[in-house]
Short mmCIF file of C-alpha atoms and ligand atoms in Angstrom, two decimals:
data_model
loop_
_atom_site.label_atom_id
_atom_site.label_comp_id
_atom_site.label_asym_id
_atom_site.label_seq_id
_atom_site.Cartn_x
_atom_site.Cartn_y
_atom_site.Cartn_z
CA UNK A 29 23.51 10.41 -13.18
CA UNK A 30 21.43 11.07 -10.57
CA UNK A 31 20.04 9.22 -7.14
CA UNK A 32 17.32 10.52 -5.33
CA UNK A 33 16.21 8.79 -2.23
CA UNK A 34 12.81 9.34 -1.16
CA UNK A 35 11.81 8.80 2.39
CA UNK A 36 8.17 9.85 4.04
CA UNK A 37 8.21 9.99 7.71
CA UNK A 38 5.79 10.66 10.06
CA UNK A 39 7.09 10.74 13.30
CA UNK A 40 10.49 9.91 12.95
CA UNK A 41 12.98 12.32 14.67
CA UNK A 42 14.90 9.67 16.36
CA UNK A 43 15.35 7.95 12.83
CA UNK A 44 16.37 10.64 10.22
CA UNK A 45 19.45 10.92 10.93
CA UNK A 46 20.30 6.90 11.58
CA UNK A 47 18.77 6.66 8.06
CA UNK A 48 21.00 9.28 6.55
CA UNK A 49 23.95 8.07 7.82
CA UNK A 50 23.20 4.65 6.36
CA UNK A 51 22.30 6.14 2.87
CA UNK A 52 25.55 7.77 3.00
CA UNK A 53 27.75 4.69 3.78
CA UNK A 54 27.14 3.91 0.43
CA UNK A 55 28.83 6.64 -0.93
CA UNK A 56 31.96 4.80 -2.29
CA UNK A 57 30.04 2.90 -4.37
CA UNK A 58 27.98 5.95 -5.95
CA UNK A 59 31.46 7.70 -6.00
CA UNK A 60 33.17 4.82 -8.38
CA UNK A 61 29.70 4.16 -10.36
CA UNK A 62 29.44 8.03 -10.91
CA UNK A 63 25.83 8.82 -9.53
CA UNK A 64 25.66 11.64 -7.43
CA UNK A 65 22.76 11.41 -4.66
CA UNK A 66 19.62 13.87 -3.14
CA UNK A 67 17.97 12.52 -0.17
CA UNK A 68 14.25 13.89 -0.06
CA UNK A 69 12.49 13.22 2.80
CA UNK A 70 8.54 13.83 2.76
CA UNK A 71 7.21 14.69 6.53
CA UNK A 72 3.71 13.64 6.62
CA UNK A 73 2.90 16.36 9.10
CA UNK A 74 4.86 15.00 11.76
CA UNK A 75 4.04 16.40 15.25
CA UNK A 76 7.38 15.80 16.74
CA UNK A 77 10.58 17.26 15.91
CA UNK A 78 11.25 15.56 11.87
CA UNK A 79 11.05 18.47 10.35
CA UNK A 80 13.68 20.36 12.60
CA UNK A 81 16.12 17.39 12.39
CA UNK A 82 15.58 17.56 8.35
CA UNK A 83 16.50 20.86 8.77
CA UNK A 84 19.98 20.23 10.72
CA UNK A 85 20.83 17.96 7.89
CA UNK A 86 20.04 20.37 5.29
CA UNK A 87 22.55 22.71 7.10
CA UNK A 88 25.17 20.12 6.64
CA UNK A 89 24.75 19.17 3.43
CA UNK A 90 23.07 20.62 0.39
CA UNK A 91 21.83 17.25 -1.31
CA UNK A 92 19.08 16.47 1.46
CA UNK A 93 15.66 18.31 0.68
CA UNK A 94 12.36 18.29 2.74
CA UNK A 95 9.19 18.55 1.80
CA UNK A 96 6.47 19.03 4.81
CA UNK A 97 2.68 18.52 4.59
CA UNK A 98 0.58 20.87 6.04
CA UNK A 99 -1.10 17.73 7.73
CA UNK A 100 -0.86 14.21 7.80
CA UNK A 101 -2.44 12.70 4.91
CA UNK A 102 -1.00 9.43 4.83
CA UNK A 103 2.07 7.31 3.83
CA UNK A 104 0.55 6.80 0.22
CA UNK A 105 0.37 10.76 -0.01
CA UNK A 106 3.62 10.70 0.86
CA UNK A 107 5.09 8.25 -1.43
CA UNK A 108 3.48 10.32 -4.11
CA UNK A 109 4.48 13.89 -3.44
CA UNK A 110 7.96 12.36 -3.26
CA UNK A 111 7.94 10.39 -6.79
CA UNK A 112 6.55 13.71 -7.99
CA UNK A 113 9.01 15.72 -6.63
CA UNK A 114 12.15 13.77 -6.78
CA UNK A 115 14.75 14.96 -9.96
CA UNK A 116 17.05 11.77 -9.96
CA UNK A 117 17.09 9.18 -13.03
CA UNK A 118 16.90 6.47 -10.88
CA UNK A 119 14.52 6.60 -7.46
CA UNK A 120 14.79 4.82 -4.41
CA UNK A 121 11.60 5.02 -1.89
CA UNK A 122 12.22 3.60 1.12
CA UNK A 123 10.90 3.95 4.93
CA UNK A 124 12.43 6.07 7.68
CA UNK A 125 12.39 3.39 10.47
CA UNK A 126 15.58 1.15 8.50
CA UNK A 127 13.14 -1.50 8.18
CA UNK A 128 13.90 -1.24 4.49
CA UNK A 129 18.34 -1.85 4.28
CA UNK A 130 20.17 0.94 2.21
CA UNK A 131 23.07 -1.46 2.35
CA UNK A 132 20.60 -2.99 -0.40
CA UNK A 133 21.40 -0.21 -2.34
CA UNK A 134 24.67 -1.05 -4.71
CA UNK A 135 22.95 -4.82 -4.91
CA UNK A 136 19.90 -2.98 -6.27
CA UNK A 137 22.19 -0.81 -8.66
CA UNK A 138 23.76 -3.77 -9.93
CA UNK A 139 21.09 -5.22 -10.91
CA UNK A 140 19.99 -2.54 -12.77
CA UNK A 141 23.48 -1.77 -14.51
CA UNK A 142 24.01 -5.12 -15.44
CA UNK A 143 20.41 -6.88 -15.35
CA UNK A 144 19.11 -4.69 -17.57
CA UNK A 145 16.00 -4.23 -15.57
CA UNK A 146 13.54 -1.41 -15.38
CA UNK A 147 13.19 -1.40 -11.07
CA UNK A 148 14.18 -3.73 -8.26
CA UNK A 149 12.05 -3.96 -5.90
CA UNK A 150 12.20 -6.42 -2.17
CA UNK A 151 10.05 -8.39 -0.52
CA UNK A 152 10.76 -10.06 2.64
CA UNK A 153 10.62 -13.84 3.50
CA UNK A 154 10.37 -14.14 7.08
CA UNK A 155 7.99 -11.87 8.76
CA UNK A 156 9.86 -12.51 12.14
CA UNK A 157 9.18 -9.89 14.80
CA UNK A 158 5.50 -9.21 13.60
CA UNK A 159 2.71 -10.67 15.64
CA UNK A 160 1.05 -13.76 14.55
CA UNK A 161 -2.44 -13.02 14.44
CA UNK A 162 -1.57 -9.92 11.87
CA UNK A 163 0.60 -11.93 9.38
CA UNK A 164 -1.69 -14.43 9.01
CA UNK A 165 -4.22 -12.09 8.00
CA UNK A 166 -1.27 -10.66 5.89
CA UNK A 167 -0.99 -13.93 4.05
CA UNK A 168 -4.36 -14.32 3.62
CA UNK A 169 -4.75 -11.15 2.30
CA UNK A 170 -2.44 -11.01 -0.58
CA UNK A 171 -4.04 -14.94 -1.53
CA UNK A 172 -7.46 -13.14 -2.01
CA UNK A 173 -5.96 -10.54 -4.21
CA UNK A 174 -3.59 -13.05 -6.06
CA UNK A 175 -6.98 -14.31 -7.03
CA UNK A 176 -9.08 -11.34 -8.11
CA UNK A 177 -6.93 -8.20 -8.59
CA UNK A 178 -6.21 -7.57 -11.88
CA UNK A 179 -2.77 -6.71 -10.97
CA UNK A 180 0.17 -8.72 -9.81
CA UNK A 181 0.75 -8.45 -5.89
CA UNK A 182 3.66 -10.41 -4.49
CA UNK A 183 3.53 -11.55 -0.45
CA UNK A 184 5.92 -9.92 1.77
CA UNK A 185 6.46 -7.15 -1.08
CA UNK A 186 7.53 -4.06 0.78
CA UNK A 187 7.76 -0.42 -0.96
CA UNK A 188 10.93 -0.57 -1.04
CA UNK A 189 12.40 -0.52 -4.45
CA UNK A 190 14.66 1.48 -7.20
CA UNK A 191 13.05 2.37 -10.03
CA UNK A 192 14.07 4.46 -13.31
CA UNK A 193 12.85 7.46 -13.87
CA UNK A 194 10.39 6.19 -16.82
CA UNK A 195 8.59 4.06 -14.07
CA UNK A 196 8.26 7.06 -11.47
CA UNK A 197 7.05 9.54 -14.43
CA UNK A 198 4.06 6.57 -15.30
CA UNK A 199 3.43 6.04 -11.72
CA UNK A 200 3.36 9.87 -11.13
CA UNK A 201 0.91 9.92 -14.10
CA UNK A 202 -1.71 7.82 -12.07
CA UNK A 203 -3.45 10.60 -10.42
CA UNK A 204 -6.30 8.51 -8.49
CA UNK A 205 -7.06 10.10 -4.77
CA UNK A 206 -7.40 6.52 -2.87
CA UNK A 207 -3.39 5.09 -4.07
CA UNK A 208 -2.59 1.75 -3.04
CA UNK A 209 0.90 2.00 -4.35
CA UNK A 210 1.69 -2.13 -3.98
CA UNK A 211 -0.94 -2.16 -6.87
CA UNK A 212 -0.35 0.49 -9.04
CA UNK A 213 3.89 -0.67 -9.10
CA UNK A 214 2.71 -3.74 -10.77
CA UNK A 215 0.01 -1.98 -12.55
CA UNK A 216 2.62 0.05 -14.74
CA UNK A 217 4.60 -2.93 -15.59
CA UNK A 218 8.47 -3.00 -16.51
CA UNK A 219 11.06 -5.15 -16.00
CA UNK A 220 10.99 -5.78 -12.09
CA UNK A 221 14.07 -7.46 -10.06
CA UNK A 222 12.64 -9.25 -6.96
CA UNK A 223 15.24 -9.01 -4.45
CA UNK A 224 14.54 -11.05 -1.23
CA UNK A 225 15.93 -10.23 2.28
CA UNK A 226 15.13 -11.00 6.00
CA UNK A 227 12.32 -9.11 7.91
CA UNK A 228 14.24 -6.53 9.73
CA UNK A 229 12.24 -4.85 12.63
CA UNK A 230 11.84 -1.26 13.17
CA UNK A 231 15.15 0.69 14.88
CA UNK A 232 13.80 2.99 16.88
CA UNK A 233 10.32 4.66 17.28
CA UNK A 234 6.69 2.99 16.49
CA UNK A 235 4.88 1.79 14.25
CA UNK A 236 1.90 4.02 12.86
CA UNK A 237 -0.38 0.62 11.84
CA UNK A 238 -2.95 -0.50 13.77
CA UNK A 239 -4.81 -3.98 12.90
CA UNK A 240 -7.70 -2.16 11.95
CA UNK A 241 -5.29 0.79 10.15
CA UNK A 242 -4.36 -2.26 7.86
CA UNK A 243 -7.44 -3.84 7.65
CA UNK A 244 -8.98 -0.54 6.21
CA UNK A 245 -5.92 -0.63 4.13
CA UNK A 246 -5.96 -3.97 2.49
CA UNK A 247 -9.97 -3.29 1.61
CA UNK A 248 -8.52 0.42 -0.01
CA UNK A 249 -6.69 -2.12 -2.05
CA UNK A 250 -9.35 -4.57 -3.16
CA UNK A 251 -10.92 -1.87 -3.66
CA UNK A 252 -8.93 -0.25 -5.96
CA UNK A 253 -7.61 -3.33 -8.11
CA UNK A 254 -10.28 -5.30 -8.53
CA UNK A 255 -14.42 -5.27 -8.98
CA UNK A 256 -15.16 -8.72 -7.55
CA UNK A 257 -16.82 -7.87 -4.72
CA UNK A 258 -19.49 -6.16 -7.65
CA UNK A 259 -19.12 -9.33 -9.49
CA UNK A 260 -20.09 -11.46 -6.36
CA UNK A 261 -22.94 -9.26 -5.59
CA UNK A 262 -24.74 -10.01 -8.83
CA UNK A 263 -23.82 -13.75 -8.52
CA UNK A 264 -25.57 -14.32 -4.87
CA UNK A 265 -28.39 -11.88 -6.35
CA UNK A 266 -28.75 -14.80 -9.31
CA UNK A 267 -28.38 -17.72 -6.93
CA UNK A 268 -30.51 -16.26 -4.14
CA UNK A 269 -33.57 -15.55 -7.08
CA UNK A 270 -32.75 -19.39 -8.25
CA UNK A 271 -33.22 -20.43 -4.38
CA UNK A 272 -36.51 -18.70 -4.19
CA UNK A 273 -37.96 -20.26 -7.26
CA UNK A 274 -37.28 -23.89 -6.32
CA UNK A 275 -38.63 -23.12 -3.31
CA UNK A 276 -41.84 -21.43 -4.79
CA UNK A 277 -42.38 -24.75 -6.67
CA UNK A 278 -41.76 -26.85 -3.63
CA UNK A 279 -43.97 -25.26 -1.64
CA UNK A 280 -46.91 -25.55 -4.16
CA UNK A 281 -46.66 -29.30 -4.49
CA UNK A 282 -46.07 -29.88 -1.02
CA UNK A 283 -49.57 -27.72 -0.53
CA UNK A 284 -51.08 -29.35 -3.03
CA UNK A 285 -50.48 -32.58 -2.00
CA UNK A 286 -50.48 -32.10 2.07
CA UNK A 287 -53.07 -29.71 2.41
CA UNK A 288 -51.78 -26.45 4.21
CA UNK A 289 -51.42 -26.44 7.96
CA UNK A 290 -50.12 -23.18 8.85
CA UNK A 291 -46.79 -23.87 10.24
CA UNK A 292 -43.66 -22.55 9.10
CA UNK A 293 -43.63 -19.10 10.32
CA UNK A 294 -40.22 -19.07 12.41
CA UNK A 295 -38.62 -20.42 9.56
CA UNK A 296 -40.02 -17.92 7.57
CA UNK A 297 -39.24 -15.42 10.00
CA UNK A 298 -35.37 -16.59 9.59
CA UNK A 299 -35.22 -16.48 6.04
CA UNK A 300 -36.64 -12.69 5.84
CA UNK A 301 -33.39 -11.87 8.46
CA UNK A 302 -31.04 -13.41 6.29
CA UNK A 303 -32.25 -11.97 3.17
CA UNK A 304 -32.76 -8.80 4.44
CA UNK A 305 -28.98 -9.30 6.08
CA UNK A 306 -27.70 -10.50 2.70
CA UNK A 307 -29.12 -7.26 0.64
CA UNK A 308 -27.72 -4.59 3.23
CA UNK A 309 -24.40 -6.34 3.01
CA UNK A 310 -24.50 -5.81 -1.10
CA UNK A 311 -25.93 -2.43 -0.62
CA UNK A 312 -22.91 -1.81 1.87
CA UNK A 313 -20.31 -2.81 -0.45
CA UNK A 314 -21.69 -1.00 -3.49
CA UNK A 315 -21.69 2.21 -1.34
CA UNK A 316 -17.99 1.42 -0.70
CA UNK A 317 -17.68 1.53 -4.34
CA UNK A 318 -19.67 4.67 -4.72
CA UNK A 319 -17.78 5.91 -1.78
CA UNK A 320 -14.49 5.82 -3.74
CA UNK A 321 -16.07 7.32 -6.69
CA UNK A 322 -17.49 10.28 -4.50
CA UNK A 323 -13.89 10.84 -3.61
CA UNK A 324 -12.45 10.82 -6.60
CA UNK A 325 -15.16 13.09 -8.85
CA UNK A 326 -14.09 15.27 -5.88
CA UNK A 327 -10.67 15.70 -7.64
CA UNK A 328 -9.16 17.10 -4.42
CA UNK A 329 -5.14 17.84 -4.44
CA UNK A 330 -3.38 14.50 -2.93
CA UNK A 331 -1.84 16.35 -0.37
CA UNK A 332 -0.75 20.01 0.65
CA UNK A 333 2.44 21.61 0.86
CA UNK A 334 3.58 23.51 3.71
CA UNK A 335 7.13 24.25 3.14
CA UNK A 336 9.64 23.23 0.47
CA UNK A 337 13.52 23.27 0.91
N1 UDP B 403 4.46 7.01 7.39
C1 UDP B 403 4.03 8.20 6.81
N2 UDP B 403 2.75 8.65 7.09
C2 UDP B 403 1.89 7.94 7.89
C3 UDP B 403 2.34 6.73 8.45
C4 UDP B 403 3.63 6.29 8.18
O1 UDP B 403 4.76 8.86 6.08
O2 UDP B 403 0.77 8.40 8.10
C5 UDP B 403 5.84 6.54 7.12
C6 UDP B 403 6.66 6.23 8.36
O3 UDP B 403 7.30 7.38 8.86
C7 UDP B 403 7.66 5.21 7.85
C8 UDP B 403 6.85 4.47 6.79
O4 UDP B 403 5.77 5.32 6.43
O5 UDP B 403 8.78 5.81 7.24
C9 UDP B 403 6.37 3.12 7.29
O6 UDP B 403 5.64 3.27 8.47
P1 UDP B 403 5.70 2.23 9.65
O7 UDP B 403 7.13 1.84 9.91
O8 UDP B 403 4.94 2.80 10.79
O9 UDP B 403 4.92 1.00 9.04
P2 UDP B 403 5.30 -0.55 9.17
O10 UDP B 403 6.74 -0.69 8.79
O11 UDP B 403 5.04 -0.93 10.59
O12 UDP B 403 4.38 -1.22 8.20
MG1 MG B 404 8.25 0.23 9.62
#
């Protein structure tokens, strides 16, 4: 049986090789549960020295394998290429940074030996570490698309997880350009193991998130899971037309009954701004839509290979 590990990294040539060593501490228990192992790791055009300490690895032993991009196209690009790319039965993805434990790794084996279950994946429960401003919009995030995805998305859920190879093969299947991967894992389905651990912060390096990195992010999701925002277009285009007509009818009995003195025109004034505010804000979000479409009638390859060992 085999284990690949898959591991994108952008950036990370102080953390390759702390994250090989860990994988490898688990090597007893792979030894005595028979499952021999292939690290992949998936540089996202890195513009440090990844690649070259991938390579010093490789020279040492024959079961790590890189893949480099030709440019940096994104963590989801890179999660992909390596679920497309990686040969094991079961598949691990997990960050470069050790934010994600591979002393989870027998736990999560276990599980799927004796549990019977399809993947198991982690989320964490404490978000200690992170600033507060950014997990509360974190939190309020996934209650939004609790609510209107069509998909299940658990707080705290990180990418980490271990999966068998019929989940990678159905979420290598899903070919769509924008990937929010935290949607399409629950998307497939299968038997999924939640495993829950402490928020572990990053060993060495950065992180490559901004606020408004995730922000853009976590509308790529909405986006991608759910057509609410449509849905709540069309609603304030029903109430808004419902508005107007009381307010036609108002108006002519007040006329008819007070005469018509002509005031009223900074009111008026006020409602054309907020209309006209109100329709550029649909229009806007049905061009994000259209956006997404654009993209993906454009059919263009996920991301590009540069080398291959
Ligand atoms: N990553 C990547 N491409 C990117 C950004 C990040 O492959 O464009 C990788 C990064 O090397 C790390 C993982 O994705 O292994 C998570 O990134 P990071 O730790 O910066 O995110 P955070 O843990 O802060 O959410
Ligand atoms: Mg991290």
């Amino acid at each position: 049986m085999l284990f690949s590990a898959v591991i994108p990294c952008y950036n990370e040539e102080e953390n390759v090789k702390d994250v090989y060593d860990e994988i490898m501490k688990n090597e007893e228990y792979f030894k005595s549960h028979d499952i021999d192992t292939e690290i992949l790791f998936v540089d996202d055009g890195s513009k440090d020295a990844t690649v070259a300490e991938v390579k010093k690895l490789i020279e040492s032993d024959k079961r790590v394998h890189l893949l480099s991009f030709s440019r940096n196209f994104g963590k989801e690009a890179g999660i992909f290429a390596g679920l497309e790319n990686a040969n094991g039965d079961y598949v691990a993805l997990m960050d470069a940074d050790l934010q994600d434990p591979p002393s989870l790794l027998p736990k999560m084996f276990d599980e799927i030996f004796n549990g019977g279950y399809d993947c198991v994946a982690t989320r964490r429960v404490s978000r200690k570490g992170e600033p507060k401003i950014r997990s509360f919009f974190a939190r309020m995030f996934y209650r939004i698309m609790r609510r209107i995805a069509k998909t299940d998305i658990v707080d705290g859920a990180r990418d980490y997880r271990l999966m068998s190879r019929a989940m990678v093969d159905s979420i290598v299947s899903m070919k769509e350009y924008t990937r929010f991967s935290k949607g399409i894992f629950g998307w497939v389905g299968f038997n999924t193991k939640w495993l829950e651990f402490e928020n572990v912060e990053r060993r060495k390096g950065e992180t490559k998130w901004s606020f408004w990195g995730l922000f853009k992010y976590s509308l790529e999701g909405i986006m991608g899971f759910s057509t609410a925002p449509l849905a709540i277009v069309s609603v304030l285009g029903l109430f808004f037309t419902f508005l107007a007509f009381v307010a036609i009818v108002l108006i002519i009995i007040r006329t008819l009954i007070f005469g018509d003195p002509t005031n009223g025109w900074p009111s008026m004034a006020c409602i054309i701004i907020f209309m006209g505010g109100i329709q550029l804000f649909c229009v806007g979000i049905l061009g994000q839509y259209l956006s997404k479409v654009y993209m993906e009638v454009k059919n263009r390859p996920i991301y590009i290979v540069k080398e291959k060992i």
